Protein backbone atom coordinates (compact mmCIF):
# COMPACT_ATOMS: atom_id res chain seq x y z
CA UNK A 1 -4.02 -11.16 -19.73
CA UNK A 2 -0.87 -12.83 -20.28
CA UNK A 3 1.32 -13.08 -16.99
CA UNK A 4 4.36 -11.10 -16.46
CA UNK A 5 7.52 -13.37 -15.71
CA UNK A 6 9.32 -13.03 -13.04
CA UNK A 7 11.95 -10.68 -12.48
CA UNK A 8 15.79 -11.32 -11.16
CA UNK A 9 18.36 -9.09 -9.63
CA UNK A 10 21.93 -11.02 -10.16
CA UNK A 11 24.68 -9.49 -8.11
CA UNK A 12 27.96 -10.68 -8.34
CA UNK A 13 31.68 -8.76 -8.96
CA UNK A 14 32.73 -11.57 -11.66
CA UNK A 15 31.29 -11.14 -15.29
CA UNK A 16 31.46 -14.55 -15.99
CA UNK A 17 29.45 -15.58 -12.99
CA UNK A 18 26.94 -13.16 -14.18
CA UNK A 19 26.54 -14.07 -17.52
CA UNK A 20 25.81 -18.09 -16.59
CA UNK A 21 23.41 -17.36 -14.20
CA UNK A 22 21.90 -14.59 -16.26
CA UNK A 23 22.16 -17.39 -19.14
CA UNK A 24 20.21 -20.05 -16.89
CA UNK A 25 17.20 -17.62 -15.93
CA UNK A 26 16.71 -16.28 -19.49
CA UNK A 27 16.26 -19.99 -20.52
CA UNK A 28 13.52 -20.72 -18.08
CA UNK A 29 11.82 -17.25 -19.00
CA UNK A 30 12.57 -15.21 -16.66
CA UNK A 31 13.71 -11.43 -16.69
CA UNK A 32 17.09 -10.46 -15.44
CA UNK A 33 18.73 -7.48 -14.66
CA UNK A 34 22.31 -7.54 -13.58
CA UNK A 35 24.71 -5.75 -11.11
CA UNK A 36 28.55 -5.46 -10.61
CA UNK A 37 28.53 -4.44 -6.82
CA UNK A 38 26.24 -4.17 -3.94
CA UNK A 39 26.11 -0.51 -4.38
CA UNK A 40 24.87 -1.11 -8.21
CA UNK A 41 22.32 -3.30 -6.56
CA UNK A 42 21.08 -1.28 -4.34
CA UNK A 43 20.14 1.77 -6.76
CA UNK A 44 18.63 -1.18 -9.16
CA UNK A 45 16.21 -2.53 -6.63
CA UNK A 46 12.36 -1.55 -6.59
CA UNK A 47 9.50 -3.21 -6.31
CA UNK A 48 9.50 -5.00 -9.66
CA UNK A 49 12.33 -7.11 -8.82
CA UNK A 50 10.87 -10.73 -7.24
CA UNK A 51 13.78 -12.10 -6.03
CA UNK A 52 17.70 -11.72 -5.46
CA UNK A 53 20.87 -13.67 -6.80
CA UNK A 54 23.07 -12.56 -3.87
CA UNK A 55 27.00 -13.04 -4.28
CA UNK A 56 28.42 -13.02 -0.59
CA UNK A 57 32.56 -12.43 -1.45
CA UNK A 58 32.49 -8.77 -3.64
CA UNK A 59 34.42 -5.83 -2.50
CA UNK A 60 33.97 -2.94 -0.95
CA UNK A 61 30.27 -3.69 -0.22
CA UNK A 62 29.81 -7.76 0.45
CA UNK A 63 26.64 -9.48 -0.05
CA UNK A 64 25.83 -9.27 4.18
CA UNK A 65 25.70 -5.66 3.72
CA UNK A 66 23.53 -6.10 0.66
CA UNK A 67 20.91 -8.42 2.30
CA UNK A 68 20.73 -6.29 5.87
CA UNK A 69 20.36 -3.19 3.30
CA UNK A 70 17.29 -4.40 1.24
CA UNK A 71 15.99 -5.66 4.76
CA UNK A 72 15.72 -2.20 5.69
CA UNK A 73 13.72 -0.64 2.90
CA UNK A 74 9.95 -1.30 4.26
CA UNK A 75 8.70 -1.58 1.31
CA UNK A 76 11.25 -4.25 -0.29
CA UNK A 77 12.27 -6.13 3.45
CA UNK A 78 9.99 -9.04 1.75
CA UNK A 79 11.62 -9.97 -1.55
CA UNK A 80 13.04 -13.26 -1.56
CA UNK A 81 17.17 -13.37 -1.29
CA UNK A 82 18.92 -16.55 -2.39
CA UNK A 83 23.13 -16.28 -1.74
CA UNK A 84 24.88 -17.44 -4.55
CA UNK A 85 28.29 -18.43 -2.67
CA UNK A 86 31.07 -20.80 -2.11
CA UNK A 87 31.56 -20.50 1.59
CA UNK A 88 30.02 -23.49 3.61
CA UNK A 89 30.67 -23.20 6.94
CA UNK A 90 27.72 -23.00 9.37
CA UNK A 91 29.29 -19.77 10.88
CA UNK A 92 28.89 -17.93 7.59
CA UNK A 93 25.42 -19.41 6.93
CA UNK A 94 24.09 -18.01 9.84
CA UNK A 95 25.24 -14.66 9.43
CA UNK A 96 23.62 -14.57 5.63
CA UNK A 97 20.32 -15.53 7.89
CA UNK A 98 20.72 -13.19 10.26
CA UNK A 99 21.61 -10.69 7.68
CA UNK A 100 18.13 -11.58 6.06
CA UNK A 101 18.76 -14.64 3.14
CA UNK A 102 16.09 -16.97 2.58
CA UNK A 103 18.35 -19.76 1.29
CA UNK A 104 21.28 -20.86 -0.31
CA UNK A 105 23.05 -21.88 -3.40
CA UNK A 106 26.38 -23.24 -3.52
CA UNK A 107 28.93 -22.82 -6.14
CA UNK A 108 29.71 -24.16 -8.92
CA UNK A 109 26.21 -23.48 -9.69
CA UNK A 110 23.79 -26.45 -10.34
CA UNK A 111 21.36 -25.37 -12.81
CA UNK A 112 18.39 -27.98 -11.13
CA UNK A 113 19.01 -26.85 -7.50
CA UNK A 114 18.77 -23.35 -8.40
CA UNK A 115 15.29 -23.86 -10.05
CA UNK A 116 14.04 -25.53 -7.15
CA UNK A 117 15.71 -23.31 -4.67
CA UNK A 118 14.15 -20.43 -7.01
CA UNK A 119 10.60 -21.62 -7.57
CA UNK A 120 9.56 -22.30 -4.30
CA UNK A 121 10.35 -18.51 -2.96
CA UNK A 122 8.69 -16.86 -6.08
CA UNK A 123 5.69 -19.16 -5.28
CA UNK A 124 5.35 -18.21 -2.12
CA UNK A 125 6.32 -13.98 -3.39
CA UNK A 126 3.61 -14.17 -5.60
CA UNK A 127 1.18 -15.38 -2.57
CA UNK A 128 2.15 -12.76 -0.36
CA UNK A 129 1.88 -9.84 -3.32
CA UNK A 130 -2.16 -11.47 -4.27
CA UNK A 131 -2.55 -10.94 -0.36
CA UNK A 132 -1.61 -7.27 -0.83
CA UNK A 133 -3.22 -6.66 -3.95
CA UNK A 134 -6.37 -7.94 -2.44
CA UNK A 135 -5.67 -5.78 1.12
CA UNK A 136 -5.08 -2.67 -1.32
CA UNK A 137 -8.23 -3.63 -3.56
CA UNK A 138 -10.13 -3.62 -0.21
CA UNK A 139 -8.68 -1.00 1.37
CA UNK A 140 -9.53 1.45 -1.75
CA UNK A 141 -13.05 0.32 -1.73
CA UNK A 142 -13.62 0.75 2.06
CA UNK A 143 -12.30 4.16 1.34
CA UNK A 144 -14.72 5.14 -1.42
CA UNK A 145 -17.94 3.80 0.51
CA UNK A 146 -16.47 6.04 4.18
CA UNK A 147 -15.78 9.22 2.28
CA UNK A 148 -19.36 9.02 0.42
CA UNK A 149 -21.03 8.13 4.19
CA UNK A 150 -19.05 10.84 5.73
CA UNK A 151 -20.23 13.34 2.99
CA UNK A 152 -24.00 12.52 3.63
CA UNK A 153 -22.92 12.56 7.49
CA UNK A 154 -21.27 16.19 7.08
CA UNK A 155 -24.72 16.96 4.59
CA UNK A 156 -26.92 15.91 7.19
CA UNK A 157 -25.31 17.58 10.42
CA UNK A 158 -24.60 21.31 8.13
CA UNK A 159 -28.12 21.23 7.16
CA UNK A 160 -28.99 20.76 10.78
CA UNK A 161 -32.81 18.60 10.12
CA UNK A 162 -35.65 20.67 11.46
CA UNK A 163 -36.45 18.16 14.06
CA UNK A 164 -34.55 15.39 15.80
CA UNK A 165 -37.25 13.03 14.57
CA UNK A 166 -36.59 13.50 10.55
CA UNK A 167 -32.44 12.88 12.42
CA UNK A 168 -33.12 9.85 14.04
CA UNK A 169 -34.86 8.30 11.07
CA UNK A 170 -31.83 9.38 8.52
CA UNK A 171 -29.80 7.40 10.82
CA UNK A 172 -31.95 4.61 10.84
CA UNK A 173 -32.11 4.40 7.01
CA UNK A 174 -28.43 4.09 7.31
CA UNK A 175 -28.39 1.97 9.72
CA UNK A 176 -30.52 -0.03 7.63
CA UNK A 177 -28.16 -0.03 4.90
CA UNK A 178 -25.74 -2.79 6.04
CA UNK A 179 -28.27 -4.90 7.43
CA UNK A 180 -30.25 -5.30 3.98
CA UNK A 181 -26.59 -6.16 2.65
CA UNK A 182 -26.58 -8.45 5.02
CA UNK A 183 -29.53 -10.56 4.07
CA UNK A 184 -31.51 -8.85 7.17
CA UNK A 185 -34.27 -6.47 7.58
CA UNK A 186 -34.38 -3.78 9.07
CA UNK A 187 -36.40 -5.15 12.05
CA UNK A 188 -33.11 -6.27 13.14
CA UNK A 189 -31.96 -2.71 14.13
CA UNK A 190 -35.21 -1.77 15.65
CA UNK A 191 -35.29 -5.23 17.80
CA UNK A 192 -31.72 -4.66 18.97
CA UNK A 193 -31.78 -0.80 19.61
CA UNK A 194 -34.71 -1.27 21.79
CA UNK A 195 -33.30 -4.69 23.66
CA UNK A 196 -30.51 -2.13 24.39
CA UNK A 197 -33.11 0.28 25.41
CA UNK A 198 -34.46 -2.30 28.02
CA UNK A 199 -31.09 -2.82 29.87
CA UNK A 200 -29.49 0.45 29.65
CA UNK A 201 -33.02 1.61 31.64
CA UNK A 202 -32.70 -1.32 33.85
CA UNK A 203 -29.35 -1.14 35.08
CA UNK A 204 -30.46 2.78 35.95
CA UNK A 205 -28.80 5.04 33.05
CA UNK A 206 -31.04 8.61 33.07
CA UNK A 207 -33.62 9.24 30.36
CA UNK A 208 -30.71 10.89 27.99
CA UNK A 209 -28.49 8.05 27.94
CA UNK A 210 -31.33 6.02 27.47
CA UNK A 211 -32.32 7.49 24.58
CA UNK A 212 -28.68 7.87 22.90
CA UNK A 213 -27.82 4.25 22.98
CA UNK A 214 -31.39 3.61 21.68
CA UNK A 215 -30.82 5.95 18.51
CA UNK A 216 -27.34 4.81 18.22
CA UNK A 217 -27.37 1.29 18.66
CA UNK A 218 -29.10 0.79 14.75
CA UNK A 219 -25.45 1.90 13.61
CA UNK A 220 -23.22 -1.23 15.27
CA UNK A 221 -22.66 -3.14 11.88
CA UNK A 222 -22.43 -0.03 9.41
CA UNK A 223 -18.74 -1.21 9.00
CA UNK A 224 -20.27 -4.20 6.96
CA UNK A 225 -20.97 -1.82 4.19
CA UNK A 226 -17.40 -2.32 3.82
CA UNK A 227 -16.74 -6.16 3.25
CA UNK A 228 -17.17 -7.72 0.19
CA UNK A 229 -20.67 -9.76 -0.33
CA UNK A 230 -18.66 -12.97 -1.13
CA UNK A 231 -17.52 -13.11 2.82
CA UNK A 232 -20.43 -11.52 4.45
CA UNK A 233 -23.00 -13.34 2.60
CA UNK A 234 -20.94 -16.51 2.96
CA UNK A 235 -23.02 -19.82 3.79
CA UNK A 236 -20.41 -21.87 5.23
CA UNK A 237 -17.68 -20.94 7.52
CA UNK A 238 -15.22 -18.57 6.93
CA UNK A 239 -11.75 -19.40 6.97
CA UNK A 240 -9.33 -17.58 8.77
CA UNK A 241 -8.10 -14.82 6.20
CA UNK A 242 -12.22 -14.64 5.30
CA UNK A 243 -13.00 -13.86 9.60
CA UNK A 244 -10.11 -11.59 9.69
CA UNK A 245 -11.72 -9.41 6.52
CA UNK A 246 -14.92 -9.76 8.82
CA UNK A 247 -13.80 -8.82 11.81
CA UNK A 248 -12.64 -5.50 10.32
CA UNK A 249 -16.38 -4.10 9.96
CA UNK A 250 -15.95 -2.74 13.88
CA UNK A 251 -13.26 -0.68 12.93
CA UNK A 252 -14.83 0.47 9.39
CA UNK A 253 -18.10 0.98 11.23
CA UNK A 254 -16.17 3.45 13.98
CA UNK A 255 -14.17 5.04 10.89
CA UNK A 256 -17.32 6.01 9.19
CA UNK A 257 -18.82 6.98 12.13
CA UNK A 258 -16.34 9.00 14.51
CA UNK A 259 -15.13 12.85 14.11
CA UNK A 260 -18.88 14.11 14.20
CA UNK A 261 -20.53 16.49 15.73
CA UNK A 262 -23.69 14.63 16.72
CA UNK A 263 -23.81 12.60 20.14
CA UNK A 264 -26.01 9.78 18.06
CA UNK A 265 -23.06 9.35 15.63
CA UNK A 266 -20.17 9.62 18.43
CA UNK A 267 -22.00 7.08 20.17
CA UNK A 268 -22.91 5.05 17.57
CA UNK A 269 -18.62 4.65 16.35
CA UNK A 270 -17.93 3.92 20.32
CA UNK A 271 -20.62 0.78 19.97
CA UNK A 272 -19.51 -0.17 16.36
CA UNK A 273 -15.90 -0.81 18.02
CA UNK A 274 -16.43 -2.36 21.09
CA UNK A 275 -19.96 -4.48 20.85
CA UNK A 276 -17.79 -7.49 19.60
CA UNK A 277 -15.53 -7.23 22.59
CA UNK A 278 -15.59 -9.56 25.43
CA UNK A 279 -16.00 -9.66 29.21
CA UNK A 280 -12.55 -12.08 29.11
CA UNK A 281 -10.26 -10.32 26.98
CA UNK A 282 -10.92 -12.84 24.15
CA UNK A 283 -12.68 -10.33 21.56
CA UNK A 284 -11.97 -7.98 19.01
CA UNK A 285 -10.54 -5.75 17.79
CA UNK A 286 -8.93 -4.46 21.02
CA UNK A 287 -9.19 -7.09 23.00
CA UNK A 288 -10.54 -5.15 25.83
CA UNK A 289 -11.89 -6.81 28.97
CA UNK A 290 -14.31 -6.16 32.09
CA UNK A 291 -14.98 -2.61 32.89
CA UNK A 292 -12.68 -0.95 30.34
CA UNK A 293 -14.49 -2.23 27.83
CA UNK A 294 -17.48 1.22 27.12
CA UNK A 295 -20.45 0.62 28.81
CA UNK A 296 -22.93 0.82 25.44
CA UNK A 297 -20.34 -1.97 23.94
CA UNK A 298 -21.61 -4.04 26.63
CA UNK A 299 -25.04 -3.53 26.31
CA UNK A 300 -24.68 -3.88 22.85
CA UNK A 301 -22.92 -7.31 22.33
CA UNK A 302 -26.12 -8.95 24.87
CA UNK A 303 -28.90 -7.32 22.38
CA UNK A 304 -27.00 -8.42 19.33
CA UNK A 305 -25.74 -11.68 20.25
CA UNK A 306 -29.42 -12.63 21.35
CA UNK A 307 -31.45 -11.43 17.88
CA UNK A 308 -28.68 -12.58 16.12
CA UNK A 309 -28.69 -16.40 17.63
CA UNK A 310 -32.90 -15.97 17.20
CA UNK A 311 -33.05 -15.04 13.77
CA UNK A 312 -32.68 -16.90 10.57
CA UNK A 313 -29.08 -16.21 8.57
CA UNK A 314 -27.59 -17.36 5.72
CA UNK A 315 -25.58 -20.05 7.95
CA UNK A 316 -28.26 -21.05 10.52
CA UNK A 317 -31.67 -21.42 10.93
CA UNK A 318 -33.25 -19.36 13.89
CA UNK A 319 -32.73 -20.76 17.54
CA UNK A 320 -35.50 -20.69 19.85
CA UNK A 321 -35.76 -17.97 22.77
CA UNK A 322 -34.85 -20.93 25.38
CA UNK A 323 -32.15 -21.94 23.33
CA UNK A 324 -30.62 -18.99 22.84
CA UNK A 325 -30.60 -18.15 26.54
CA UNK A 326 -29.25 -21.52 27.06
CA UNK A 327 -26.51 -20.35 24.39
CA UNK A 328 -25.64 -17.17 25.95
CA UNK A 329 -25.97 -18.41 29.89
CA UNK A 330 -22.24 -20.40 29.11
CA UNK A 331 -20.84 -16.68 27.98
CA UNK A 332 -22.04 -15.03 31.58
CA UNK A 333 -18.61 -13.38 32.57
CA UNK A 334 -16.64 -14.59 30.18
CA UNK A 335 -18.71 -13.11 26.82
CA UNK A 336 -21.03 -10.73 28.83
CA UNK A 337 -20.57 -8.42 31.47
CA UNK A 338 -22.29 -10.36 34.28
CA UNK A 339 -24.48 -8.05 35.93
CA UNK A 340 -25.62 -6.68 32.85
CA UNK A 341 -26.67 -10.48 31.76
CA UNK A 342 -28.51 -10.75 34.68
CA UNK A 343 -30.56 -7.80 34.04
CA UNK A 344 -31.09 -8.65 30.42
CA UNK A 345 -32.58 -12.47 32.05
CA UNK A 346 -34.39 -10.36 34.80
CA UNK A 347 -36.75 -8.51 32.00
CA UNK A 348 -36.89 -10.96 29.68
CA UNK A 349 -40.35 -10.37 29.58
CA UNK A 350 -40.03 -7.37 28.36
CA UNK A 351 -37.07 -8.37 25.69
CA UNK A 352 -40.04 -10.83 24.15
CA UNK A 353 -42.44 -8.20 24.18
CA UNK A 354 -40.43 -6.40 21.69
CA UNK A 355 -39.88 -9.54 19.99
CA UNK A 356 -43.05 -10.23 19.22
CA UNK A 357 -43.95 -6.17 18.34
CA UNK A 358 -40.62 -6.47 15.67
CA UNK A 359 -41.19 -9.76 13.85
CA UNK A 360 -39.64 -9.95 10.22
């Protein structure tokens, strides 16, 4: 597909002025389109138009009105503006910035300069509208997978399963989902729901909450459903616009999840959100820290941060148990919530018990 070039909004009172620089962008194949006042450039704009010619001295309406106009219009406050002008004192150079201009051209107008001036903010345009493309490509397909989960989810709670066993093993199969994508098994789920298990029972939770972080601990990573296979199945490290696509699964994961009428799914959106968060302050996506981060969350990010540092993934081999612990003693109030840690070390036999009962 051949590429579209770039289009030009030239404002400036003076036909001739219009016409040369209209003359000089044609030449280097660009589009132009042309206006006579800042009023006329304001009903041209959209969000076709990749950059603005600005004049600064027109009447009525001068080109610091323009700029602080188009900088109000969310959805064109981005588009690059070059002033085309004649005034050179600092004083009126800083009002164009504060008024919103990227950069400047002086007059007479030197046809070089303005290339230059010209190609580095369309180059840097055209970055920042593959960025959105790419959010908006994402952000549709995320869509599409939550509204088909939350029709099974609404399917599955209307039809109201004849027993709470055929439930809890939907939601396991679901659960299961984003783990396969993830180069996992499902033995992944059923180690870390039952880790969970261990020191929600430990730390003295009743039989019922017990059993609802057990049954909705498989659903922490269902947001992973949502990001694309080239980042989660990545074998090296992920850059930083890669982690910040990853980091989005907790808040896909409680998106799919939340609004239901079942405790297992309500539960299970309250640990997709918060089991990356961190004793400190330092995790995401809220940032959350100590006891206002929800209780499950916490039990969560110890069960998940210990299967995940003992089993195999596409970046790492599989740590030993002594390693791991070694690992995860360094994030003891600052990762994990302390006294939780210290109940998770305190029944580790049990923790390798299920271990060895889940193996891959």
């Amino acid at each position: 597909m051949e590429e579209k070039p770039a289009k030009i909004l030239i404002v400036d009172d003076e036909l001739i002025n219009r016409k040369v620089l209209e003359g000089l962008l044609k030449a280097s194949g660009l589009e132009c389109v042309t206006a006579d006042s800042g009023q006329m450039a304001l009903s041209l704009i959209d969000e076709t138009i990749d950059l603005v010619l600005l004049d600064i001295m027109m009447p009525g309406m001068d080109g610091y009105l323009v700029a602080k106009a188009i900088r109000e219009i969310p959805k064109l406050s981005d588009i690059p503006i070059v002033m085309v002008t004649a005034l050179s004192a600092k004083e009126d150079r800083l009002k164009a910035v504060e008024c919103g201009a990227n950069d400047f051209v002086a007059k007479p107008i030197d046809s070089t300069e303005l290339s230059v001036r010209m190609t580095s903010l369309l180059r840097m345009k055209g970055y920042r509208d593959e960025v959105k493309r790419y959010q908006q490509r994402l952000e549709q397909m995320v869509s599409e997978k939550t509204k088909a989960l939350r029709a099974t989810l609404v399917e599955l709670e209307h039809a109201r399963l004849e027993t709470v066993r055929a439930h809890m093993e939907t939601i396991h199969k679901l659960s299961a989902a984003a783990e396969y994508k993830d180069e996992d098994t499902a033995s992944h789920i059923h180690r870390m729901s039952r880790y969970c298990a261990v020191i929600a029972d430990q730390f003295g939770l009743d039989e019922d909450a017990v059993d609802l972080i057990l049954n909705s601990s498989p659903m922490h990573d269902i947001g992973k459903m949502g990001i694309p296979d080239a980042i989660l199945l990545k074998p090296g490290k992920l850059d930083d616009q890669e982690w910040e696509v990853m980091r989005r699964h907790t808040v896909m994961g409680a998106n799919i999840l939340g609004g239901s009428s079942s405790k297992y799914l309500e539960a299970g959106a309250l640990i997709a959100a918060t089991h990356h968060e961190k004793w400190d302050g330092t995790g995401y996506p809220e940032r959350l820290s100590g006891v206002n981060i929800p209780l499950f969350g916490r039990i969560a990010a110890i069960a998940d941060v210990f299967d995940a540092l003992t089993t195999k993934r596409p970046y790492k081999d599989a740590y030993s148990n002594e390693k791991a612990v070694s690992i995860m003693a360094q994030g003891r109030g600052t990762h994990f919530d302390p006294t939780l840690y210290d109940i998770f070390i305190a029944n580790f036999a049990l923790i390798e018990d299920i271990q060895r009962e889940c193996r891959d």
